[in-house]
Amino acid sequence: MELSKKTKIGGLIKEYPFLLDYFVDKSPKFSKLKNPIMRKTIGSIATLEQASGMGNVDLGELLLEVATQIYHHTSDNITIINPNESPQVASSSGEDRVEVLKNIVMRLHNGASIDEVRKEFLTLLHNVSPAEIGQMEQKLVAEGIPETEIKKLCDLHVELFENSVAQSALPELPAGHPLHNFQEENKVADEKGKALLEAIKGAKDPLEFFAAKSGIIAEIESLAEIIRHYERKENQLFPIMENHGLTAPPQVMWELHDDIRALFKKARTELAEDDLNSTLDTVHNLAVAICDMIHKEENILFPMVFEIFSDEDWAQVYEGEIEIGYAWITPGTDWKPVEGAAIQTPQLGEISLDRGELEPHVINAILKSLPVDLSFVNANDKVAYFSQTEERVFPRSAGIIGRDVSKCHPPKSVYMVENILKAFKAGERDVAEFWLELNGVFIHIRYYAVRDKDGTYLGCLEASQDVTGIRALTGEQRLLNWE
């Protein structure tokens, strides 16, 4: 429904009875509405604009709060029609809006609370499309505002679309379209997020917590499949967005992905330590973060990419997403990519190596046979190759080929990648080495500077390997044992 300054109070309360309590709590002047006769008489003619004056309440604030009450009680979509003080902001130029948005970001950076900037933010973006939000974020980054600071606006983005301003609904998409796959996963994620919140409701004291613990763990592990959903976004949607000049929104959203990954890790640790209060807080924050991400995707990201991606772009997304896989779902087959978008296979012909000659398909088969996940970044810092080994450590797809390597890593670790490449190019280092444990798997990662015979830097080879089994080896095995 639409909500404006001309909306009648009586009709609102009749359709949404819970609003009576809201109005009475908002101002003593509204207490007369408790009288059914008053609701039928004054309520039938009094508008929200008149009510704001009668209750000495700001109209914009009243509209937003009424919309929020309706959404939280019913999940109905509410469209707020321009409050009286906002036209000059909503109709301002893109440059003006970016400047206002930049000021909001800097106020948040300097310690202002979300509540302090909420009204200004929601008024500013009242009639802005998702694509324009992405463009504004892009301009902020171009002006030197870090993605980490822009990320602080994301809670307001969620509230903006929950309160239903100029939403860009997607058309009904055929089953199998990449966006339809993402939407189907979101439906499951939303259900699982709500199930997780229900699981912790009955765990308020130690006895209830221990009784519910196994169920909470099961819900978390089931919900953790959402990470595959995020990996497809990072490897398939983000590279193409960057090709269209939208580099800021992917980086901001990747930061949020990493926040969710960190919450999964924190929740697992706290559950293992039986930390009741911390666990409940973390699990609650995890479920809410995932549900908020669903809103960001459905109302900002998906309409944005639907507007700018071509048929060829979607064919490229489709090509790579099969490699990465899906969370919970089996995609439909109603949608098919346009023809002619298949990746070209190289022509056969022997390639001379230092010792011997091999055909390209043999070289490819050898690289795929290695129990190591390989990727190569050329001298211009563009991803030129990754191996199709079954021993894949990190998800990759064809969407990253040609992508700037700095865009292929979480924003928090980009500086480290850049430092390694800088040292390799300067000839200061030839190897960088890391190791870490992920969910009980021990991963060894090495970066090698690749140079030709005269020392010219050709690029960087990354080799990642699951060495859990190797680390566990003891003694000797000198005889063949295939059992």
Tab-separated table of C-alpha atoms in Angstrom:
chain	number	residue	atom	x	y	z
A	1	MET	CA	0.000	0.000	0.000
A	2	GLU	CA	0.965	3.671	-0.334
A	3	LEU	CA	1.500	5.870	2.688
A	4	SER	CA	1.442	9.667	2.364
A	5	LYS	CA	0.628	12.811	4.306
A	6	LYS	CA	-2.963	12.477	2.987
A	7	THR	CA	-3.494	8.949	4.347
A	8	LYS	CA	-6.429	8.844	6.808
A	9	ILE	CA	-5.700	7.692	10.371
A	10	GLY	CA	-9.036	5.903	10.745
A	11	GLY	CA	-8.476	3.762	7.656
A	12	LEU	CA	-4.964	2.879	8.808
A	13	ILE	CA	-6.090	1.728	12.246
A	14	LYS	CA	-8.991	-0.218	10.752
A	15	GLU	CA	-6.621	-2.110	8.455
A	16	TYR	CA	-3.792	-2.363	11.011
A	17	PRO	CA	-5.337	-2.345	14.537
A	18	PHE	CA	-1.909	-2.558	16.207
A	19	LEU	CA	-1.244	1.029	15.063
A	20	LEU	CA	-3.665	2.279	17.732
A	21	ASP	CA	-1.149	1.425	20.448
A	22	TYR	CA	1.616	3.065	18.424
A	23	PHE	CA	-0.280	6.362	18.058
A	24	VAL	CA	-1.266	6.463	21.725
A	25	ASP	CA	2.310	5.791	22.826
A	26	LYS	CA	3.645	8.374	20.356
A	27	SER	CA	1.756	11.335	21.833
A	28	PRO	CA	-0.850	11.887	24.580
A	29	LYS	CA	-2.774	13.952	22.017
A	30	PHE	CA	-3.605	10.705	20.196
A	31	SER	CA	-5.247	9.087	23.247
A	32	LYS	CA	-8.666	10.179	21.980
A	33	LEU	CA	-8.323	7.540	19.284
A	34	LYS	CA	-9.047	4.889	21.923
A	35	ASN	CA	-12.655	5.976	21.710
A	36	PRO	CA	-14.320	4.004	18.869
A	37	ILE	CA	-16.673	6.922	18.123
A	38	MET	CA	-13.737	9.319	17.772
A	39	ARG	CA	-12.013	6.900	15.424
A	40	LYS	CA	-15.085	6.751	13.207
A	41	THR	CA	-15.573	10.510	13.138
A	42	ILE	CA	-12.289	12.404	13.473
A	43	GLY	CA	-10.240	9.386	12.351
A	44	SER	CA	-12.167	9.095	9.118
A	45	ILE	CA	-11.211	12.617	8.023
A	46	ALA	CA	-7.929	13.330	9.836
A	47	THR	CA	-4.829	12.763	7.711
A	48	LEU	CA	-1.336	11.876	8.880
A	49	GLU	CA	-0.298	15.438	8.044
A	50	GLN	CA	-2.984	16.786	10.364
A	51	ALA	CA	-2.081	14.192	12.994
A	52	SER	CA	1.559	15.262	12.937
A	53	GLY	CA	0.499	18.829	13.686
A	54	MET	CA	-1.971	17.760	16.359
A	55	GLY	CA	0.578	15.543	18.098
A	56	ASN	CA	3.505	17.924	17.499
A	57	VAL	CA	5.338	15.143	15.666
A	58	ASP	CA	7.539	15.570	12.589
A	59	LEU	CA	5.646	14.331	9.510
A	60	GLY	CA	8.618	12.582	7.932
A	61	GLU	CA	9.354	10.792	11.190
A	62	LEU	CA	5.686	9.810	11.565
A	63	LEU	CA	5.521	8.346	8.051
A	64	LEU	CA	8.700	6.314	8.528
A	65	GLU	CA	7.658	4.982	11.935
A	66	VAL	CA	4.166	4.006	10.767
A	67	ALA	CA	5.687	2.205	7.766
A	68	THR	CA	8.144	0.405	10.051
A	69	GLN	CA	5.353	-0.672	12.419
A	70	ILE	CA	3.345	-2.101	9.529
A	71	TYR	CA	6.329	-3.910	8.050
A	72	HIS	CA	7.449	-5.479	11.323
A	73	HIS	CA	3.938	-6.672	12.182
A	74	THR	CA	2.843	-7.881	8.749
A	75	SER	CA	5.781	-7.736	6.270
A	76	ASP	CA	3.421	-5.836	3.917
A	77	ASN	CA	5.184	-3.701	1.320
A	78	ILE	CA	4.669	-0.016	2.086
A	79	THR	CA	5.525	2.777	-0.339
A	80	ILE	CA	6.091	6.161	1.276
A	81	ILE	CA	4.957	9.011	-0.956
A	82	ASN	CA	7.063	12.165	-0.592
A	83	PRO	CA	6.847	13.695	2.862
A	84	ASN	CA	6.330	17.473	2.725
A	85	GLU	CA	9.900	18.463	3.480
A	86	SER	CA	11.680	16.198	0.984
A	87	PRO	CA	10.974	17.294	-2.634
A	88	GLN	CA	13.897	19.598	-2.952
A	89	VAL	CA	16.275	16.815	-1.848
A	90	ALA	CA	14.688	14.043	-3.900
A	91	SER	CA	14.798	16.112	-7.062
A	92	SER	CA	18.362	17.355	-6.605
A	93	SER	CA	21.095	16.408	-9.029
A	94	GLY	CA	23.150	13.234	-8.740
A	95	GLU	CA	26.192	15.315	-7.781
A	96	ASP	CA	24.254	16.983	-4.949
A	97	ARG	CA	23.020	13.636	-3.674
A	98	VAL	CA	26.547	12.214	-3.721
A	99	GLU	CA	27.780	15.209	-1.745
A	100	VAL	CA	25.025	14.771	0.859
A	101	LEU	CA	25.713	11.030	1.008
A	102	LYS	CA	29.429	11.704	1.462
A	103	ASN	CA	28.669	14.042	4.359
A	104	ILE	CA	26.531	11.325	5.982
A	105	VAL	CA	29.344	8.784	5.622
A	106	MET	CA	31.853	11.165	7.158
A	107	ARG	CA	29.518	11.913	10.056
A	108	LEU	CA	29.250	8.182	10.729
A	109	HIS	CA	33.050	7.936	10.485
A	110	ASN	CA	33.395	10.730	13.021
A	111	GLY	CA	31.187	8.983	15.562
A	112	ALA	CA	27.614	9.945	14.701
A	113	SER	CA	25.058	7.246	15.439
A	114	ILE	CA	22.810	5.604	12.864
A	115	ASP	CA	19.829	7.292	14.549
A	116	GLU	CA	21.357	10.742	14.005
A	117	VAL	CA	21.611	10.312	10.213
A	118	ARG	CA	18.608	8.046	9.584
A	119	LYS	CA	16.074	10.694	8.621
A	120	GLU	CA	18.500	12.557	6.341
A	121	PHE	CA	19.575	9.333	4.634
A	122	LEU	CA	16.069	8.003	4.022
A	123	THR	CA	14.905	11.381	2.729
A	124	LEU	CA	17.912	11.649	0.433
A	125	LEU	CA	17.413	8.247	-1.188
A	126	HIS	CA	13.620	8.277	-1.154
A	127	ASN	CA	13.167	8.047	-4.937
A	128	VAL	CA	16.555	6.689	-5.952
A	129	SER	CA	16.859	3.445	-7.902
A	130	PRO	CA	19.175	0.605	-6.822
A	131	ALA	CA	21.423	1.306	-9.817
A	132	GLU	CA	21.802	4.922	-8.731
A	133	ILE	CA	22.752	3.840	-5.217
A	134	GLY	CA	25.554	1.798	-6.777
A	135	GLN	CA	26.663	4.767	-8.858
A	136	MET	CA	26.729	7.012	-5.798
A	137	GLU	CA	28.816	4.473	-3.895
A	138	GLN	CA	31.137	4.362	-6.903
A	139	LYS	CA	31.603	8.135	-6.814
A	140	LEU	CA	32.304	8.049	-3.086
A	141	VAL	CA	35.112	5.534	-3.625
A	142	ALA	CA	36.475	7.646	-6.488
A	143	GLU	CA	36.649	10.541	-4.052
A	144	GLY	CA	38.730	8.486	-1.657
A	145	ILE	CA	36.063	7.250	0.801
A	146	PRO	CA	37.048	3.693	1.892
A	147	GLU	CA	34.573	0.860	1.276
A	148	THR	CA	34.763	0.124	5.020
A	149	GLU	CA	33.160	3.496	5.736
A	150	ILE	CA	30.483	3.104	3.056
A	151	LYS	CA	29.632	-0.266	4.619
A	152	LYS	CA	28.282	1.621	7.644
A	153	LEU	CA	25.364	2.734	5.479
A	154	CYS	CA	24.229	-0.828	4.839
A	155	ASP	CA	21.914	-1.019	7.862
A	156	LEU	CA	20.221	2.106	6.535
A	157	HIS	CA	19.991	0.541	3.062
A	158	VAL	CA	18.038	-2.345	4.611
A	159	GLU	CA	15.760	0.017	6.509
A	160	LEU	CA	15.279	2.096	3.384
A	161	PHE	CA	13.867	-0.834	1.440
A	162	GLU	CA	12.015	-2.363	4.378
A	163	ASN	CA	10.197	0.958	4.713
A	164	SER	CA	9.543	0.663	0.993
A	165	VAL	CA	10.626	3.637	-1.025
A	166	ALA	CA	11.240	3.459	-4.774
A	167	GLN	CA	11.753	-0.279	-4.994
A	168	SER	CA	12.727	-1.808	-8.343
A	169	ALA	CA	10.986	-5.154	-8.386
A	170	LEU	CA	12.406	-7.744	-10.740
A	171	PRO	CA	10.119	-9.363	-13.283
A	172	GLU	CA	9.283	-13.030	-12.876
A	173	LEU	CA	12.430	-14.805	-14.005
A	174	PRO	CA	12.488	-18.266	-15.605
A	175	ALA	CA	13.851	-21.147	-13.543
A	176	GLY	CA	17.534	-21.590	-14.203
A	177	HIS	CA	18.336	-17.931	-14.769
A	178	PRO	CA	21.285	-17.045	-12.491
A	179	LEU	CA	19.231	-14.455	-10.596
A	180	HIS	CA	16.386	-16.933	-10.166
A	181	ASN	CA	18.903	-19.353	-8.650
A	182	PHE	CA	20.055	-16.684	-6.211
A	183	GLN	CA	16.434	-15.871	-5.325
A	184	GLU	CA	15.574	-19.516	-4.700
A	185	GLU	CA	18.597	-19.826	-2.395
A	186	ASN	CA	17.484	-16.689	-0.553
A	187	LYS	CA	14.100	-18.243	0.132
A	188	VAL	CA	15.812	-21.202	1.787
A	189	ALA	CA	18.290	-18.955	3.617
A	190	ASP	CA	15.452	-16.837	4.991
A	191	GLU	CA	13.676	-19.929	6.333
A	192	LYS	CA	16.865	-21.294	7.868
A	193	GLY	CA	17.749	-17.925	9.403
A	194	LYS	CA	14.323	-17.775	11.059
A	195	ALA	CA	14.688	-21.401	12.210
A	196	LEU	CA	18.004	-20.500	13.838
A	197	LEU	CA	16.404	-17.581	15.674
A	198	GLU	CA	13.668	-19.929	16.898
A	199	ALA	CA	16.304	-22.429	18.075
A	200	ILE	CA	17.926	-19.875	20.393
A	201	LYS	CA	14.644	-18.509	21.774
A	202	GLY	CA	14.293	-21.438	24.153
A	203	ALA	CA	17.907	-21.375	25.333
A	204	LYS	CA	17.914	-18.544	27.844
A	205	ASP	CA	19.362	-20.425	30.814
A	206	PRO	CA	22.170	-23.022	31.032
A	207	LEU	CA	19.888	-26.069	31.154
A	208	GLU	CA	17.820	-24.935	28.181
A	209	PHE	CA	21.006	-23.977	26.335
A	210	PHE	CA	22.608	-27.391	26.707
A	211	ALA	CA	19.356	-29.089	25.719
A	212	ALA	CA	19.134	-26.930	22.583
A	213	LYS	CA	22.865	-26.878	21.778
A	214	SER	CA	22.931	-29.777	19.303
A	215	GLY	CA	19.972	-28.313	17.439
A	216	ILE	CA	21.616	-24.879	17.285
A	217	ILE	CA	24.812	-26.424	15.913
A	218	ALA	CA	22.829	-28.325	13.277
A	219	GLU	CA	20.980	-25.163	12.222
A	220	ILE	CA	24.238	-23.197	11.958
A	221	GLU	CA	25.938	-25.856	9.828
A	222	SER	CA	22.903	-26.094	7.577
A	223	LEU	CA	22.787	-22.305	7.194
A	224	ALA	CA	26.541	-22.215	6.482
A	225	GLU	CA	25.839	-23.430	2.941
A	226	ILE	CA	24.970	-19.790	2.217
A	227	ILE	CA	28.727	-19.241	1.844
A	228	ARG	CA	28.528	-21.031	-1.541
A	229	HIS	CA	25.901	-18.442	-2.534
A	230	TYR	CA	28.304	-15.627	-1.604
A	231	GLU	CA	31.163	-17.305	-3.474
A	232	ARG	CA	29.092	-17.293	-6.673
A	233	LYS	CA	28.440	-13.600	-6.226
A	234	GLU	CA	32.132	-12.893	-5.650
A	235	ASN	CA	33.309	-14.944	-8.624
A	236	GLN	CA	30.457	-14.465	-11.086
A	237	LEU	CA	28.534	-11.246	-10.491
A	238	PHE	CA	31.275	-9.009	-9.125
A	239	PRO	CA	33.758	-9.344	-12.047
A	240	ILE	CA	31.089	-8.402	-14.583
A	241	MET	CA	29.919	-5.495	-12.437
A	242	GLU	CA	33.513	-4.249	-12.462
A	243	ASN	CA	33.577	-4.558	-16.265
A	244	HIS	CA	30.612	-2.178	-16.278
A	245	GLY	CA	32.497	0.311	-14.085
A	246	LEU	CA	30.822	-0.648	-10.800
A	247	THR	CA	33.762	-1.540	-8.574
A	248	ALA	CA	32.596	-0.048	-5.265
A	249	PRO	CA	29.347	-2.000	-4.618
A	250	PRO	CA	31.091	-5.408	-4.963
A	251	GLN	CA	33.834	-4.414	-2.553
A	252	VAL	CA	31.347	-3.070	-0.006
A	253	MET	CA	29.275	-6.238	-0.240
A	254	TRP	CA	32.344	-8.491	-0.023
A	255	GLU	CA	33.196	-6.808	3.289
A	256	LEU	CA	29.739	-7.807	4.506
A	257	HIS	CA	30.296	-11.388	3.304
A	258	ASP	CA	33.467	-11.501	5.388
A	259	ASP	CA	31.590	-10.157	8.405
A	260	ILE	CA	29.140	-13.049	8.058
A	261	ARG	CA	31.981	-15.558	7.646
A	262	ALA	CA	33.534	-14.163	10.827
A	263	LEU	CA	30.221	-14.581	12.674
A	264	PHE	CA	30.027	-18.244	11.622
A	265	LYS	CA	33.557	-18.786	12.947
A	266	LYS	CA	32.809	-16.914	16.181
A	267	ALA	CA	29.586	-18.846	16.750
A	268	ARG	CA	31.341	-22.201	16.298
A	269	THR	CA	34.096	-21.203	18.725
A	270	GLU	CA	31.678	-19.978	21.389
A	271	LEU	CA	29.504	-23.077	21.071
A	272	ALA	CA	32.572	-25.258	21.553
A	273	GLU	CA	33.421	-23.265	24.695
A	274	ASP	CA	29.807	-23.395	26.009
A	275	ASP	CA	29.769	-19.610	26.330
A	276	LEU	CA	26.015	-19.140	26.809
A	277	ASN	CA	25.507	-15.369	26.635
A	278	SER	CA	28.099	-14.682	23.949
A	279	THR	CA	26.837	-17.574	21.836
A	280	LEU	CA	23.238	-16.376	21.884
A	281	ASP	CA	24.279	-12.850	20.923
A	282	THR	CA	26.549	-14.059	18.127
A	283	VAL	CA	24.015	-16.514	16.703
A	284	HIS	CA	21.318	-13.839	16.786
A	285	ASN	CA	23.625	-11.380	15.001
A	286	LEU	CA	24.504	-14.054	12.440
A	287	ALA	CA	20.897	-14.821	11.560
A	288	VAL	CA	20.002	-11.121	11.366
A	289	ALA	CA	23.056	-10.368	9.188
A	290	ILE	CA	22.049	-13.068	6.704
A	291	CYS	CA	18.438	-11.853	6.575
A	292	ASP	CA	19.686	-8.284	6.064
A	293	MET	CA	21.921	-9.485	3.235
A	294	ILE	CA	18.861	-11.022	1.582
A	295	HIS	CA	17.193	-7.589	1.611
A	296	LYS	CA	20.305	-5.962	0.127
A	297	GLU	CA	20.457	-8.528	-2.658
A	298	GLU	CA	16.761	-8.592	-3.512
A	299	ASN	CA	16.243	-4.827	-3.407
A	300	ILE	CA	19.594	-3.371	-4.472
A	301	LEU	CA	22.065	-5.832	-6.003
A	302	PHE	CA	19.764	-7.963	-8.153
A	303	PRO	CA	17.781	-5.047	-9.669
A	304	MET	CA	21.116	-3.281	-10.280
A	305	VAL	CA	22.714	-6.127	-12.234
A	306	PHE	CA	19.466	-7.017	-14.016
A	307	GLU	CA	19.433	-3.472	-15.366
A	308	ILE	CA	23.037	-3.383	-16.598
A	309	PHE	CA	23.964	-6.985	-17.570
A	310	SER	CA	23.637	-8.071	-21.203
A	311	ASP	CA	22.576	-11.500	-22.485
A	312	GLU	CA	26.259	-12.283	-23.039
A	313	ASP	CA	27.000	-11.309	-19.440
A	314	TRP	CA	24.371	-13.727	-18.141
A	315	ALA	CA	25.773	-16.470	-20.354
A	316	GLN	CA	29.161	-15.876	-18.733
A	317	VAL	CA	27.634	-15.996	-15.252
A	318	TYR	CA	25.913	-19.260	-16.121
A	319	GLU	CA	29.139	-20.782	-17.482
A	320	GLY	CA	30.991	-20.268	-14.228
A	321	GLU	CA	28.331	-20.814	-11.603
A	322	ILE	CA	28.060	-24.493	-12.471
A	323	GLU	CA	31.723	-24.882	-11.486
A	324	ILE	CA	31.209	-23.269	-8.092
A	325	GLY	CA	27.930	-24.957	-7.266
A	326	TYR	CA	24.775	-23.987	-5.415
A	327	ALA	CA	23.473	-23.750	-1.870
A	328	TRP	CA	20.641	-26.204	-1.204
A	329	ILE	CA	18.961	-25.939	-4.624
A	330	THR	CA	18.979	-27.716	-7.960
A	331	PRO	CA	18.543	-25.068	-10.680
A	332	GLY	CA	15.685	-25.320	-13.126
A	333	THR	CA	16.134	-25.600	-16.894
A	334	ASP	CA	13.544	-23.167	-18.309
A	335	TRP	CA	16.212	-20.521	-18.981
A	336	LYS	CA	19.123	-21.094	-21.330
A	337	PRO	CA	21.988	-18.694	-22.135
A	338	VAL	CA	22.313	-17.165	-25.564
A	339	GLU	CA	24.186	-19.265	-28.087
A	340	GLY	CA	27.783	-18.580	-29.005
A	341	ALA	CA	28.961	-17.730	-25.494
A	342	ALA	CA	30.926	-20.931	-24.881
A	343	ILE	CA	34.563	-20.567	-23.848
A	344	GLN	CA	36.816	-21.135	-26.858
A	345	THR	CA	39.167	-24.090	-26.588
A	346	PRO	CA	42.741	-23.536	-27.795
A	347	GLN	CA	43.909	-25.023	-31.093
A	348	LEU	CA	46.056	-28.105	-30.714
A	349	GLY	CA	49.717	-27.982	-31.619
A	350	GLU	CA	52.868	-28.902	-29.774
A	351	ILE	CA	54.465	-26.339	-27.470
A	352	SER	CA	58.231	-26.426	-27.000
A	353	LEU	CA	59.280	-26.539	-23.350
A	354	ASP	CA	62.743	-26.474	-21.771
A	355	ARG	CA	62.830	-30.216	-22.155
A	356	GLY	CA	60.473	-31.808	-24.618
A	357	GLU	CA	57.292	-30.772	-26.349
A	358	LEU	CA	53.676	-31.197	-25.281
A	359	GLU	CA	50.330	-30.429	-26.825
A	360	PRO	CA	48.186	-27.841	-24.976
A	361	HIS	CA	45.554	-30.397	-23.961
A	362	VAL	CA	48.277	-32.581	-22.418
A	363	ILE	CA	49.702	-29.632	-20.475
A	364	ASN	CA	46.196	-28.817	-19.288
A	365	ALA	CA	45.629	-32.437	-18.211
A	366	ILE	CA	48.935	-32.471	-16.304
A	367	LEU	CA	48.066	-29.273	-14.437
A	368	LYS	CA	44.617	-30.642	-13.608
A	369	SER	CA	46.195	-33.826	-12.242
A	370	LEU	CA	48.314	-32.023	-9.662
A	371	PRO	CA	46.972	-32.138	-6.089
A	372	VAL	CA	47.478	-28.374	-5.913
A	373	ASP	CA	45.143	-25.485	-6.680
A	374	LEU	CA	47.087	-23.199	-9.063
A	375	SER	CA	46.358	-19.707	-10.323
A	376	PHE	CA	48.537	-17.289	-12.263
A	377	VAL	CA	48.433	-13.490	-12.259
A	378	ASN	CA	50.291	-11.849	-15.139
A	379	ALA	CA	52.756	-8.958	-14.983
A	380	ASN	CA	49.840	-6.497	-15.228
A	381	ASP	CA	48.211	-8.004	-12.119
A	382	LYS	CA	45.376	-9.582	-14.128
A	383	VAL	CA	44.232	-13.147	-13.481
A	384	ALA	CA	45.332	-15.110	-16.545
A	385	TYR	CA	44.835	-18.739	-15.493
A	386	PHE	CA	43.629	-21.094	-12.799
A	387	SER	CA	43.769	-24.872	-12.776
A	388	GLN	CA	40.706	-27.062	-12.966
A	389	THR	CA	42.058	-29.549	-10.449
A	390	GLU	CA	39.724	-31.676	-8.380
A	391	GLU	CA	41.841	-30.618	-5.395
A	392	ARG	CA	40.249	-27.146	-5.464
A	393	VAL	CA	40.935	-25.270	-2.226
A	394	PHE	CA	39.245	-21.969	-3.017
A	395	PRO	CA	36.260	-21.556	-5.375
A	396	ARG	CA	37.066	-19.999	-8.745
A	397	SER	CA	35.260	-19.669	-12.034
A	398	ALA	CA	35.849	-18.289	-15.523
A	399	GLY	CA	34.476	-14.918	-14.399
A	400	ILE	CA	37.791	-14.001	-12.772
A	401	ILE	CA	39.894	-14.381	-15.946
A	402	GLY	CA	41.143	-10.929	-16.894
A	403	ARG	CA	40.084	-9.506	-13.543
A	404	ASP	CA	42.389	-7.301	-11.493
A	405	VAL	CA	43.778	-9.568	-8.761
A	406	SER	CA	43.089	-6.941	-6.094
A	407	LYS	CA	39.368	-7.415	-6.794
A	408	CYS	CA	39.657	-11.198	-6.278
A	409	HIS	CA	40.452	-10.988	-2.579
A	410	PRO	CA	38.469	-9.799	0.424
A	411	PRO	CA	38.996	-6.050	0.948
A	412	LYS	CA	40.699	-6.668	4.302
A	413	SER	CA	43.499	-8.714	2.711
A	414	VAL	CA	44.051	-6.705	-0.489
A	415	TYR	CA	46.889	-4.713	1.053
A	416	MET	CA	48.824	-7.939	1.700
A	417	VAL	CA	48.433	-9.134	-1.906
A	418	GLU	CA	49.555	-5.736	-3.192
A	419	ASN	CA	52.620	-5.786	-0.901
A	420	ILE	CA	53.615	-9.251	-2.184
A	421	LEU	CA	53.309	-8.227	-5.839
A	422	LYS	CA	55.215	-5.009	-5.202
A	423	ALA	CA	58.092	-6.943	-3.600
A	424	PHE	CA	58.086	-9.507	-6.447
A	425	LYS	CA	58.213	-6.818	-9.128
A	426	ALA	CA	61.028	-5.011	-7.337
A	427	GLY	CA	63.023	-8.228	-7.133
A	428	GLU	CA	63.070	-8.045	-3.327
A	429	ARG	CA	61.325	-11.365	-2.788
A	430	ASP	CA	60.629	-14.551	-4.741
A	431	VAL	CA	58.325	-16.470	-2.395
A	432	ALA	CA	55.582	-15.651	0.139
A	433	GLU	CA	54.149	-18.400	2.300
A	434	PHE	CA	51.089	-18.754	4.538
A	435	TRP	CA	49.198	-21.532	6.284
A	436	LEU	CA	45.876	-21.613	8.059
A	437	GLU	CA	43.164	-23.915	9.349
A	438	LEU	CA	39.620	-23.720	8.000
A	439	ASN	CA	37.041	-25.979	9.657
A	440	GLY	CA	39.659	-28.577	10.552
A	441	VAL	CA	41.396	-28.455	7.150
A	442	PHE	CA	45.049	-27.328	7.131
A	443	ILE	CA	45.788	-25.239	4.039
A	444	HIS	CA	49.252	-24.303	2.783
A	445	ILE	CA	49.451	-21.301	0.421
A	446	ARG	CA	52.536	-20.198	-1.485
A	447	TYR	CA	53.098	-17.317	-3.888
A	448	TYR	CA	56.002	-17.544	-6.352
A	449	ALA	CA	57.479	-14.761	-8.468
A	450	VAL	CA	57.706	-16.088	-12.036
A	451	ARG	CA	60.570	-14.642	-14.096
A	452	ASP	CA	62.101	-15.404	-17.497
A	453	LYS	CA	65.778	-16.217	-18.114
A	454	ASP	CA	66.883	-12.593	-17.925
A	455	GLY	CA	64.973	-12.003	-14.703
A	456	THR	CA	62.069	-10.066	-16.191
A	457	TYR	CA	58.977	-10.397	-13.996
A	458	LEU	CA	56.242	-12.375	-15.799
A	459	GLY	CA	53.711	-12.720	-13.026
A	460	CYS	CA	52.815	-14.467	-9.797
A	461	LEU	CA	51.899	-18.136	-9.342
A	462	GLU	CA	49.700	-19.019	-6.382
A	463	ALA	CA	49.749	-22.646	-5.195
A	464	SER	CA	47.254	-23.668	-2.529
A	465	GLN	CA	47.083	-27.175	-1.119
A	466	ASP	CA	45.131	-29.091	1.488
A	467	VAL	CA	47.980	-30.680	3.464
A	468	THR	CA	45.901	-32.101	6.308
A	469	GLY	CA	46.693	-35.680	5.286
A	470	ILE	CA	50.370	-34.942	4.670
A	471	ARG	CA	50.769	-33.418	8.139
A	472	ALA	CA	49.237	-36.543	9.674
A	473	LEU	CA	51.741	-38.928	8.054
A	474	THR	CA	54.092	-40.838	10.382
A	475	GLY	CA	56.679	-43.569	9.914
A	476	GLU	CA	57.318	-44.894	6.408
A	477	GLN	CA	55.476	-46.572	3.544
A	478	ARG	CA	57.954	-48.064	1.038
A	479	LEU	CA	55.612	-50.593	-0.538
A	480	LEU	CA	52.567	-50.024	-2.720
A	481	ASN	CA	49.358	-50.140	-0.722
A	482	TRP	CA	46.166	-49.408	-2.659
A	483	GLU	CA	43.834	-50.783	-0.018
